[in-house]
Amino acid sequence: SGELYCSLLNPRHVRFESINMKNVLHWSAPEGTGNGVLYKVKYSVYGVGKWIRKPECRNINRTWCDLSSETSDYEEQYYASVKAFLNGMVSDWVETTRFNPLTDTKIEPPMLSISSTERSITIILTAPEKWKRSPEEESISLLQVYPGLHYNVSVLNKKTKKRWFFSISNHTLVVPWLEPGTAYCVSAQIRVTTPLLDSGFSKEHCIATLKDK
Amino acid sequence: LDEDALLPAPQNISILSTNMKHFLTWSPVIVQEETVRYSVEFQGEYEREYANESWIPTSECSLITGTVCNITEDISATVAYNLRVRADVGARRSEWGTLKGVFNRITTSLTPPLMKVIADGYHLLVELEDMGPAFQLRILYWKKGQERKVQQKVVKEVRSVVHLDTMEAGADHCVTAQTYVDAINRSSSFSQTQCVRAQGDKSM
Amino acid sequence: TAGNKILHFGACRVSMSMTEIRAGFTAIKANIQARDPIRTLSILSSPRSLHKVKSSDRCCITHHLLNFYMDKVFKHCKTEDSYVNRKISSIANSFLSMRRKLGQCHEQNQCMCGQESTEKFKEILANYEGMNVTSAAMKSLGELDILLDWME
């Protein structure tokens, strides 16, 4: 029988992109459509009966929707779905795969704070925080979410071009007995063994030991 | 079909397992002017006890021409496995040749890690061989003459050069290491001890 | 990345190689979960999450769940994909090895079953039996990360 309405091609690549548990739904516009396409979004908690509409992502023309608030309980798993509209034409609902915030998030590298003396450098590492709704909300470090978290630290002597690696669980590393007046570049990575997650290495922070008095 | 039965099953089937890399080997089946191909299957304890003794084709060895099969990816639990291999020539197929006894990866032979100890100024470092994700490295180091004050560092991810400690000026420090595989809860023997000297002279 | 975990279940301490199980599951997670169209029911988490189980009951629940997966899940999850089947075999054999270790606690009476774990396990069985066997088994396998997250 004829279609009662024209159907629009579906949105594509509907997926969660998550960094430090900031969970944002992304998708691509239906093939061949330019501007003017509008979308609406719904999500559901896996194992719970109903889909829930996201009002802030109703009739939007952008191709992302921040669902961090709705998916902040990382002991649950989630689905999200997108539908497209254009000139009275409607697409199907297109769903993500099942999203597990605990295992499917990307962890950013740690923040580094470095200081030096004549013969040592001190590196203080800070793990990123879990996404939070507002600055006032209590911060949760990813260290609390992933108890097995530890750091790999790389220290490069710019003069000798030798690179050393340290693996530490606490957040401070002091490297003593260095050469005065020498530049060292430091970079660090976060490692979690189960689930297996690791951040990339951070940008290099360089510092020089003070010159011999 | 009788002609098929003439194709002999592979013989002398055995396992070579070192450092959690496991290989099944067998003697070639000789058929003049024909290419003989082999297929390998495995059966874990689960398959024997819960899945009607079913067999599973290995990931790498279906209709191969060699007589060695890397079964490392298939032997992925610390239980007893049965293994079997058969030969094919065109439409002709042999019976299965089965490994005598079972194989459990807990019996793999573990060799000491290759390592190179480095003194870089006052810093004691060690360059280690990456043996794969199943391995941790337990490194013991001490100041020469103070053998009772041995320190230990466990390295889970092997990076090129691992920093162990700082050394007293002009002092000799010694290092030895062993591998540890937590999946089978076993360690290798310790490597040969290597000693290096820190820069500077002892009076400093 | 060697990831042996010492799992503490009340007085019971068991060393489990979780990394291999996780790696095996991660490799087939999308494939297995795609075979489970039912979003509205979770075998392990409906109506109450495993995370609500008291610490003293964790050993018993774990023991029940390992048996559940061995007896009622893996054998009903054969697929047409030999890669997936191999990974399932790997996970199943690792579960067998894990259950053997946990069994030692059971024998030493360090794995007591309280009312809460008995109730929770009844819920899980009821969820399982409320579906046809293959769908229930595939759903349970797709929820392995829920079990692993909770165990760790």
Coordinates of C-alpha atoms in Angstrom, one line a residue:
Chain A
S1 CA 0.0 0.0 0.0
G2 CA 1.3 3.5 -0.6
E3 CA 3.2 5.3 2.1
L4 CA 1.1 7.7 4.1
Y5 CA 4.1 10.0 4.4
C6 CA 7.5 10.3 2.6
S7 CA 10.2 8.7 4.6
L8 CA 13.6 10.5 5.1
L9 CA 16.8 8.6 5.1
N10 CA 18.1 7.7 8.5
P11 CA 20.7 9.6 10.5
R12 CA 24.1 7.8 10.4
H13 CA 26.9 6.8 12.8
V14 CA 24.7 7.4 15.9
R15 CA 27.1 6.8 18.8
F16 CA 28.2 8.0 22.2
E17 CA 31.5 9.9 22.4
S18 CA 32.6 10.0 26.0
I19 CA 35.6 11.7 27.6
N20 CA 36.1 11.5 31.3
M21 CA 32.4 10.4 31.4
K22 CA 31.1 13.5 29.6
N23 CA 28.8 11.5 27.4
V24 CA 27.7 13.2 24.2
L25 CA 25.5 11.6 21.6
H26 CA 26.8 12.3 18.1
W27 CA 25.5 11.4 14.6
S28 CA 25.8 12.4 11.0
A29 CA 23.0 13.9 8.8
P30 CA 21.1 11.5 6.6
E31 CA 22.9 11.0 3.3
G32 CA 22.4 13.6 0.7
T33 CA 20.6 16.1 3.0
G34 CA 22.0 19.6 3.4
N35 CA 20.8 22.1 5.9
G36 CA 17.3 22.3 7.3
V37 CA 17.2 18.8 8.8
L38 CA 15.9 18.8 12.4
Y39 CA 16.3 16.1 14.9
K40 CA 14.9 14.8 18.2
V41 CA 16.6 12.5 20.7
K42 CA 15.5 10.0 23.3
Y43 CA 17.4 7.7 25.6
S44 CA 16.8 4.7 27.9
V45 CA 18.4 2.9 30.8
Y46 CA 19.2 -0.6 29.8
G47 CA 16.8 -3.0 31.6
V48 CA 14.3 -0.3 32.4
G49 CA 11.1 -0.2 30.4
K50 CA 10.8 3.2 28.9
W51 CA 12.4 5.7 26.4
I52 CA 12.8 9.2 27.8
R53 CA 12.7 12.2 25.5
K54 CA 15.4 14.8 25.9
P55 CA 13.6 18.2 25.7
E56 CA 16.8 20.2 25.1
C57 CA 17.4 18.1 22.0
R58 CA 14.0 18.4 20.4
N59 CA 13.8 20.0 16.9
I60 CA 17.5 20.8 16.9
N61 CA 19.5 21.2 13.8
R62 CA 22.9 20.4 15.3
T63 CA 24.1 16.8 15.2
W64 CA 25.0 16.2 18.8
C65 CA 23.2 16.1 22.1
D66 CA 24.9 16.2 25.6
L67 CA 23.4 13.3 27.6
S68 CA 26.0 13.4 30.4
S69 CA 23.5 14.3 33.0
E70 CA 21.1 11.5 32.0
T71 CA 23.9 8.9 31.8
S72 CA 26.0 9.9 34.9
D73 CA 25.3 6.8 36.9
Y74 CA 28.1 4.6 35.7
E75 CA 26.7 1.5 37.3
E76 CA 24.0 1.6 34.6
Q77 CA 24.1 1.1 30.9
Y78 CA 22.3 3.1 28.3
Y79 CA 20.9 3.3 24.8
A80 CA 20.1 6.6 22.9
S81 CA 18.2 7.1 19.7
V82 CA 17.8 9.9 17.1
K83 CA 15.1 10.7 14.5
A84 CA 15.4 13.2 11.6
F85 CA 12.7 15.5 10.1
L86 CA 12.8 17.5 6.8
N87 CA 9.9 19.2 5.0
G88 CA 7.3 16.8 6.5
M89 CA 9.5 13.8 5.8
V90 CA 10.5 11.6 8.8
S91 CA 13.3 9.1 9.3
D92 CA 13.2 6.0 11.5
W93 CA 14.6 6.1 15.0
V94 CA 18.3 5.0 14.9
E95 CA 19.8 3.6 18.0
T96 CA 23.3 3.5 19.5
T97 CA 24.9 0.3 20.6
R98 CA 24.7 -0.4 24.3
F99 CA 26.8 2.3 26.1
N100 CA 28.7 1.4 29.3
P101 CA 30.1 4.6 30.8
L102 CA 32.6 2.7 32.9
T103 CA 34.3 0.9 30.0
D104 CA 33.4 3.0 27.0
T105 CA 34.7 6.4 28.1
K106 CA 38.1 7.8 27.1
I107 CA 40.3 9.1 29.8
E108 CA 42.3 12.3 29.3
P109 CA 46.0 12.4 30.2
P110 CA 46.8 13.6 33.7
M111 CA 47.6 17.3 34.4
L112 CA 51.3 17.9 35.3
S113 CA 52.8 20.5 37.6
I114 CA 56.6 20.6 37.5
S115 CA 59.2 22.4 39.6
S116 CA 63.0 22.1 39.7
T117 CA 66.0 22.7 42.0
E118 CA 69.6 22.5 41.0
R119 CA 69.7 18.8 41.0
S120 CA 66.1 17.5 41.0
I121 CA 62.7 17.9 39.4
T122 CA 59.4 17.3 41.1
I123 CA 56.4 16.2 39.2
I124 CA 52.9 16.4 40.6
L125 CA 50.2 14.5 38.7
T126 CA 46.5 15.1 38.9
A127 CA 44.0 12.7 37.4
P128 CA 41.1 14.3 35.5
E129 CA 37.8 14.7 37.2
K130 CA 34.6 12.8 36.2
W131 CA 32.2 15.1 34.3
K132 CA 29.9 17.0 36.7
R133 CA 26.7 19.0 36.2
S134 CA 28.0 22.3 37.6
P135 CA 31.1 23.7 39.1
E136 CA 29.4 23.7 42.5
E137 CA 28.8 20.0 42.4
E138 CA 31.3 17.9 44.3
S139 CA 34.3 16.8 42.2
I140 CA 34.9 13.1 41.7
S141 CA 38.4 12.2 40.6
L142 CA 38.7 9.3 38.1
L143 CA 41.0 7.8 40.7
Q144 CA 37.9 7.2 42.8
V145 CA 36.1 5.6 39.8
Y146 CA 39.0 3.4 38.8
P147 CA 40.9 2.3 42.0
G148 CA 43.5 0.5 40.0
L149 CA 44.6 3.7 38.2
H150 CA 48.3 4.4 38.0
Y151 CA 50.6 6.6 36.1
N152 CA 53.4 6.1 33.6
V153 CA 55.8 9.0 33.5
S154 CA 58.4 9.6 30.8
V155 CA 61.4 11.9 31.6
L156 CA 63.6 12.9 28.6
N157 CA 67.1 14.4 29.2
K158 CA 67.3 17.0 26.3
K159 CA 71.1 17.0 26.4
T160 CA 71.7 13.3 26.3
K161 CA 68.4 12.5 24.5
K162 CA 67.9 9.6 27.0
R163 CA 64.4 8.8 28.1
W164 CA 63.5 7.2 31.4
F165 CA 60.2 5.6 32.4
F166 CA 58.7 5.6 35.8
S167 CA 55.5 3.7 36.9
I168 CA 53.9 5.1 40.0
S169 CA 50.6 4.9 41.8
N170 CA 50.8 8.0 44.0
H171 CA 50.7 11.4 42.4
T172 CA 54.1 12.8 43.2
L173 CA 57.4 11.9 41.6
V174 CA 60.8 13.4 42.6
V175 CA 63.7 12.6 40.4
P176 CA 66.9 13.5 42.3
W177 CA 70.6 13.6 41.4
L178 CA 70.1 15.3 38.0
E179 CA 72.6 17.5 36.2
P180 CA 72.4 21.2 37.0
G181 CA 71.5 23.6 34.2
T182 CA 69.9 20.8 32.1
A183 CA 66.6 20.7 30.3
Y184 CA 64.2 17.8 31.0
C185 CA 60.9 17.2 29.3
V186 CA 58.2 15.3 31.1
S187 CA 55.1 13.6 29.9
A188 CA 52.7 11.2 31.6
Q189 CA 49.9 8.7 30.9
I190 CA 47.1 7.2 33.0
R191 CA 46.8 3.4 33.0
V192 CA 43.8 1.4 34.3
T193 CA 44.2 -2.4 34.2
T194 CA 40.6 -3.6 34.6
P195 CA 38.8 -2.5 32.7
L196 CA 41.7 -2.0 30.4
L197 CA 41.8 1.8 29.8
D198 CA 44.6 4.2 29.2
S199 CA 44.9 7.8 28.3
G200 CA 47.4 8.9 25.7
F201 CA 50.6 10.6 27.0
S202 CA 50.2 14.2 27.9
K203 CA 51.8 17.1 26.1
E204 CA 55.5 17.4 27.1
H205 CA 56.3 19.9 29.9
C206 CA 59.9 21.0 29.8
I207 CA 61.9 22.5 32.7
A208 CA 65.5 23.1 33.3
T209 CA 67.4 22.3 36.6
L210 CA 68.9 25.4 38.1
K211 CA 72.5 26.2 37.3
D212 CA 75.3 25.3 39.7
K213 CA 75.9 28.3 42.1
Chain B
L1 CA 35.5 -43.6 0.5
D2 CA 37.8 -46.5 1.4
E3 CA 40.6 -44.7 -0.4
D4 CA 40.2 -41.9 2.2
A5 CA 41.0 -44.2 5.0
L6 CA 44.4 -44.8 3.4
L7 CA 45.4 -41.3 4.2
P8 CA 47.2 -41.8 7.5
A9 CA 46.5 -39.5 10.4
P10 CA 49.4 -37.2 11.4
Q11 CA 51.8 -38.7 14.0
N12 CA 54.3 -37.5 16.6
I13 CA 52.0 -34.7 17.7
S14 CA 53.5 -32.6 20.4
I15 CA 53.4 -29.2 22.1
L16 CA 56.2 -26.6 22.3
S17 CA 55.3 -24.0 24.9
T18 CA 57.7 -21.3 26.0
N19 CA 56.9 -18.0 27.7
M20 CA 53.1 -18.4 27.1
K21 CA 53.6 -19.0 23.4
H22 CA 52.2 -22.4 22.5
F23 CA 52.8 -24.3 19.3
L24 CA 51.5 -27.7 18.2
T25 CA 53.8 -29.7 15.9
W26 CA 53.5 -33.0 14.1
S27 CA 55.3 -35.1 11.5
P28 CA 54.3 -34.5 7.9
V29 CA 52.1 -37.0 6.1
I30 CA 53.9 -37.9 2.9
V31 CA 51.9 -38.3 -0.3
Q32 CA 53.9 -38.3 -3.5
E33 CA 53.5 -35.2 -5.7
E34 CA 50.6 -34.0 -3.7
T35 CA 50.2 -31.0 -1.3
V36 CA 49.0 -32.2 2.0
R37 CA 47.0 -29.7 4.1
Y38 CA 46.3 -29.9 7.8
S39 CA 43.6 -28.6 10.2
V40 CA 43.9 -28.3 13.9
E41 CA 41.1 -28.2 16.5
F42 CA 41.0 -27.7 20.3
Q43 CA 38.7 -28.7 23.1
G44 CA 38.8 -27.1 26.5
E45 CA 37.6 -28.5 29.8
Y46 CA 34.4 -26.5 29.4
E47 CA 33.7 -28.2 26.1
R48 CA 34.3 -31.6 27.6
E49 CA 32.1 -31.1 30.7
Y50 CA 29.4 -28.8 29.4
A51 CA 29.3 -28.8 25.6
N52 CA 29.0 -32.4 24.6
E53 CA 32.8 -32.8 24.1
S54 CA 32.6 -30.4 21.1
W55 CA 35.8 -29.4 19.3
I56 CA 36.6 -25.9 18.0
P57 CA 38.6 -25.1 14.9
T58 CA 41.8 -23.1 15.8
S59 CA 42.0 -19.5 14.7
E60 CA 45.1 -19.9 12.5
C61 CA 45.3 -23.5 11.3
S62 CA 42.7 -24.6 8.8
L63 CA 44.0 -26.3 5.7
I64 CA 47.6 -25.1 6.3
T65 CA 50.5 -26.7 4.6
G66 CA 53.0 -26.4 7.4
T67 CA 53.4 -28.8 10.3
V68 CA 53.5 -26.2 13.1
C69 CA 50.4 -24.4 14.4
N70 CA 50.5 -21.4 16.7
I71 CA 47.7 -22.1 19.2
T72 CA 48.5 -19.3 21.6
E73 CA 45.3 -17.3 21.0
D74 CA 43.2 -20.5 21.4
I75 CA 44.7 -21.7 24.7
S76 CA 43.4 -18.7 26.6
A77 CA 42.4 -20.2 29.9
T78 CA 44.3 -22.1 32.6
V79 CA 42.5 -25.4 32.1
A80 CA 43.4 -28.7 30.4
Y81 CA 43.0 -28.7 26.6
N82 CA 42.8 -31.6 24.1
L83 CA 44.3 -31.0 20.7
R84 CA 43.9 -32.8 17.4
V85 CA 45.1 -32.5 13.8
R86 CA 44.1 -34.2 10.5
A87 CA 45.4 -34.2 7.0
D88 CA 43.6 -33.4 3.7
V89 CA 44.8 -34.1 0.1
G90 CA 42.2 -33.0 -2.4
A91 CA 39.0 -34.8 -1.5
R92 CA 40.8 -37.3 0.7
R93 CA 40.8 -36.8 4.4
S94 CA 42.6 -38.7 7.2
E95 CA 41.4 -39.6 10.7
W96 CA 42.2 -37.2 13.5
G97 CA 45.6 -37.5 15.2
T98 CA 45.2 -36.5 18.8
L99 CA 47.8 -35.2 21.2
K100 CA 48.7 -37.8 23.8
G101 CA 47.5 -36.4 27.1
V102 CA 46.2 -32.9 27.7
F103 CA 48.0 -29.5 27.6
N104 CA 47.6 -26.9 30.3
R105 CA 49.4 -23.6 29.8
I106 CA 50.5 -23.8 33.4
T107 CA 53.2 -26.0 32.2
T108 CA 54.7 -23.5 29.8
S109 CA 58.5 -23.0 30.4
L110 CA 59.4 -19.5 31.5
T111 CA 62.8 -18.1 30.7
P112 CA 64.5 -15.3 32.6
P113 CA 64.0 -11.9 30.9
L114 CA 66.6 -10.3 28.7
M115 CA 67.8 -7.1 30.3
K116 CA 70.6 -4.6 30.2
V117 CA 71.5 -2.6 33.3
I118 CA 72.5 1.0 32.7
A119 CA 74.2 3.6 35.0
D120 CA 73.3 7.1 33.8
G121 CA 75.1 9.4 36.1
Y122 CA 73.8 8.6 39.6
H123 CA 70.7 6.8 38.2
L124 CA 70.3 3.0 38.0
L125 CA 68.2 2.0 35.0
V126 CA 67.3 -1.2 33.3
E127 CA 66.4 -1.9 29.6
L128 CA 64.0 -4.7 29.4
E129 CA 62.6 -7.0 26.7
D130 CA 58.8 -6.7 26.2
M131 CA 57.4 -10.2 26.6
G132 CA 53.8 -9.4 26.0
P133 CA 50.8 -8.4 28.1
A134 CA 50.7 -11.6 30.1
F135 CA 54.0 -10.8 31.8
Q136 CA 55.1 -8.8 34.8
L137 CA 58.7 -8.3 35.6
R138 CA 60.0 -8.5 39.2
I139 CA 63.3 -6.6 39.5
L140 CA 65.6 -7.0 42.5
Y141 CA 68.5 -4.4 43.0
W142 CA 70.9 -3.8 45.7
K143 CA 74.2 -2.0 46.5
K144 CA 77.1 -4.3 46.1
G145 CA 78.2 -5.5 49.5
Q146 CA 74.8 -4.9 51.0
E147 CA 73.1 -8.0 49.7
R148 CA 70.7 -8.1 52.6
K149 CA 69.2 -4.8 51.6
V150 CA 67.7 -5.9 48.4
Q151 CA 64.9 -3.7 46.9
Q152 CA 62.2 -4.8 44.6
K153 CA 60.2 -3.2 41.8
V154 CA 57.4 -4.9 39.9
V155 CA 57.0 -3.6 36.3
K156 CA 53.6 -4.4 34.7
E157 CA 54.0 -2.6 31.4
V158 CA 57.5 -2.9 29.9
R159 CA 58.8 0.4 28.6
S160 CA 62.2 0.7 27.0
V161 CA 64.2 2.1 29.9
V162 CA 62.8 1.7 33.4
H163 CA 64.2 3.9 36.2
L164 CA 65.0 1.9 39.3
D165 CA 66.7 4.2 41.8
T166 CA 69.5 6.7 42.4
M167 CA 72.9 5.4 43.4
E168 CA 75.6 6.7 45.7
A169 CA 78.5 8.3 44.0
G170 CA 81.1 5.7 42.8
A171 CA 79.1 2.8 44.3
D172 CA 78.5 -0.5 42.5
H173 CA 74.9 -1.6 42.2
C174 CA 73.6 -5.0 41.0
V175 CA 70.4 -6.0 39.4
T176 CA 68.6 -9.3 38.6
A177 CA 65.1 -9.9 37.4
Q178 CA 62.5 -12.7 36.8
T179 CA 59.2 -12.8 34.9
Y180 CA 55.9 -13.5 36.6
V181 CA 52.7 -14.6 34.8
D182 CA 49.7 -14.0 37.0
A183 CA 47.3 -16.0 34.8
I184 CA 49.2 -19.2 35.8
N185 CA 50.7 -17.8 39.0
R186 CA 54.3 -18.8 38.1
S187 CA 57.7 -17.1 37.8
S188 CA 60.8 -17.8 35.8
S189 CA 64.2 -18.2 37.3
F190 CA 66.2 -15.1 37.9
S191 CA 68.4 -13.6 35.2
Q192 CA 72.2 -13.4 35.5
T193 CA 73.1 -10.6 37.9
Q194 CA 74.5 -7.5 36.3
C195 CA 76.4 -4.7 38.2
V196 CA 77.2 -1.2 37.2
R197 CA 79.0 1.7 38.9
A198 CA 77.6 5.2 39.6
Q199 CA 79.6 8.2 38.4
G200 CA 81.9 10.1 40.8
D201 CA 84.2 8.6 43.3
K202 CA 83.3 7.1 46.6
S203 CA 84.7 9.9 48.7
M204 CA 81.9 12.3 47.4
Chain C
T1 CA 48.5 -5.0 31.3
A2 CA 48.7 -8.2 33.3
G3 CA 45.5 -7.9 35.3
N4 CA 45.2 -10.5 38.0
K5 CA 42.8 -9.2 40.5
I6 CA 42.6 -10.3 44.1
L7 CA 38.8 -10.4 44.5
H8 CA 37.7 -10.0 48.1
F9 CA 34.4 -11.5 48.9
G10 CA 34.0 -11.0 52.6
A11 CA 36.5 -13.3 54.2
C12 CA 37.2 -15.1 50.9
R13 CA 40.2 -13.9 48.8
V14 CA 40.5 -15.3 45.3
S15 CA 43.0 -14.4 42.5
M16 CA 41.3 -14.1 39.2
S17 CA 42.8 -13.3 35.8
M18 CA 40.1 -10.7 34.8
T19 CA 42.0 -9.1 32.0
E20 CA 41.8 -12.1 29.7
I21 CA 38.0 -12.4 30.3
R22 CA 37.5 -8.7 29.7
A23 CA 39.6 -8.8 26.5
G24 CA 37.6 -11.8 25.3
F25 CA 34.3 -10.1 26.0
T26 CA 35.3 -6.7 24.6
A27 CA 36.2 -8.4 21.4
I28 CA 32.6 -9.8 20.9
K29 CA 30.5 -7.3 22.9
A30 CA 29.0 -5.4 20.0
N31 CA 28.3 -8.7 18.1
I32 CA 26.6 -10.4 21.1
Q33 CA 24.6 -7.3 22.3
A34 CA 23.4 -6.7 18.8
R35 CA 21.7 -10.1 19.0
D36 CA 19.6 -9.0 22.0
P37 CA 16.8 -6.7 20.9
I38 CA 15.1 -6.4 24.3
R39 CA 16.1 -3.2 26.0
T40 CA 13.4 -3.3 28.7
L41 CA 14.7 -6.2 30.7
S42 CA 18.1 -7.0 32.2
I43 CA 18.8 -10.5 33.4
L44 CA 21.3 -9.4 36.1
S45 CA 20.1 -5.9 36.9
S46 CA 16.3 -6.1 36.9
P47 CA 14.7 -5.1 39.2
R48 CA 17.6 -4.4 41.5
S49 CA 21.3 -3.8 40.5
L50 CA 23.9 -6.3 41.6
H51 CA 25.6 -3.4 43.3
K52 CA 22.9 -3.4 46.0
V53 CA 24.1 -6.9 47.3
K54 CA 25.7 -6.8 50.7
S55 CA 29.4 -7.4 50.8
S56 CA 29.0 -10.5 53.0
D57 CA 26.8 -12.1 50.3
R58 CA 29.0 -11.3 47.4
C59 CA 31.0 -14.6 47.5
C60 CA 27.8 -16.6 47.4
I61 CA 26.2 -14.6 44.6
T62 CA 29.4 -14.9 42.6
H63 CA 29.5 -18.6 43.1
H64 CA 25.9 -18.9 42.0
L65 CA 26.5 -16.6 38.9
L66 CA 29.6 -18.6 37.8
N67 CA 27.5 -21.8 37.9
F68 CA 24.6 -19.9 36.1
Y69 CA 26.9 -19.0 33.3
M70 CA 28.4 -22.4 33.1
D71 CA 25.1 -24.3 33.2
K72 CA 22.7 -22.0 31.5
V73 CA 24.4 -19.5 29.3
F74 CA 27.6 -20.4 27.4
K75 CA 26.2 -23.6 25.9
H76 CA 23.2 -21.8 24.4
C77 CA 25.3 -19.1 22.7
K78 CA 26.7 -21.0 19.7
T79 CA 26.8 -18.6 16.7
E80 CA 27.6 -18.9 13.0
D81 CA 30.8 -17.0 13.6
S82 CA 33.8 -19.1 14.4
Y83 CA 35.7 -16.1 15.8
V84 CA 32.8 -15.4 18.3
N85 CA 32.6 -19.1 19.2
R86 CA 36.3 -19.2 20.0
K87 CA 36.0 -16.2 22.3
I88 CA 33.0 -17.7 24.0
S89 CA 35.0 -20.9 24.6
S90 CA 37.9 -18.8 26.0
I91 CA 35.5 -17.0 28.4
A92 CA 33.8 -20.2 29.4
N93 CA 37.1 -22.0 30.1
S94 CA 38.3 -19.0 32.2
F95 CA 35.0 -19.1 34.1
L96 CA 35.6 -22.8 34.8
S97 CA 39.0 -22.0 36.1
M98 CA 37.6 -19.1 38.2
R99 CA 34.8 -21.3 39.6
R100 CA 37.3 -23.9 40.7
K101 CA 39.3 -21.3 42.7
L102 CA 36.1 -19.9 44.2
G103 CA 35.0 -23.4 45.1
Q104 CA 37.9 -23.6 47.5
C105 CA 36.2 -20.8 49.5
H106 CA 32.9 -22.6 49.3
E107 CA 34.5 -25.7 50.7
Q108 CA 36.0 -23.7 53.6
N109 CA 32.5 -22.4 54.4
Q110 CA 33.7 -18.9 53.6
C111 CA 31.0 -18.4 51.0
M112 CA 27.8 -18.3 53.1
C113 CA 24.6 -17.6 51.4
G114 CA 22.4 -15.1 53.1
Q115 CA 18.8 -14.4 52.4
E116 CA 19.7 -11.4 50.2
S117 CA 21.8 -13.4 47.8
T118 CA 19.3 -16.2 47.6
E119 CA 16.6 -13.6 46.8
K120 CA 18.7 -11.9 44.2
F121 CA 19.6 -15.1 42.5
K122 CA 16.0 -16.1 42.4
E123 CA 15.3 -12.8 40.6
I124 CA 18.0 -13.6 38.1
L125 CA 16.6 -17.1 37.4
A126 CA 13.1 -15.7 37.1
N127 CA 14.4 -13.1 34.5
Y128 CA 16.1 -15.9 32.6
E129 CA 13.2 -18.2 32.7
G130 CA 10.9 -15.5 31.5
M131 CA 12.4 -15.6 28.1
N132 CA 13.1 -18.4 25.6
V133 CA 16.4 -20.1 26.4
T134 CA 18.5 -18.8 23.4
S135 CA 17.4 -15.2 23.9
A136 CA 17.9 -15.4 27.6
A137 CA 21.4 -17.0 27.2
M138 CA 22.4 -14.4 24.6
K139 CA 21.2 -11.6 26.8
S140 CA 23.0 -13.0 29.8
L141 CA 26.2 -13.2 27.7
G142 CA 25.8 -9.6 26.6
E143 CA 25.6 -8.6 30.2
L144 CA 28.9 -10.1 31.1
D145 CA 30.4 -6.6 31.6
I146 CA 27.8 -5.9 34.2
L147 CA 29.0 -8.9 36.1
L148 CA 32.7 -8.1 35.6
D149 CA 32.2 -4.4 36.6
W150 CA 30.4 -5.6 39.8
M151 CA 33.0 -8.3 40.6
E152 CA 35.8 -5.8 40.4

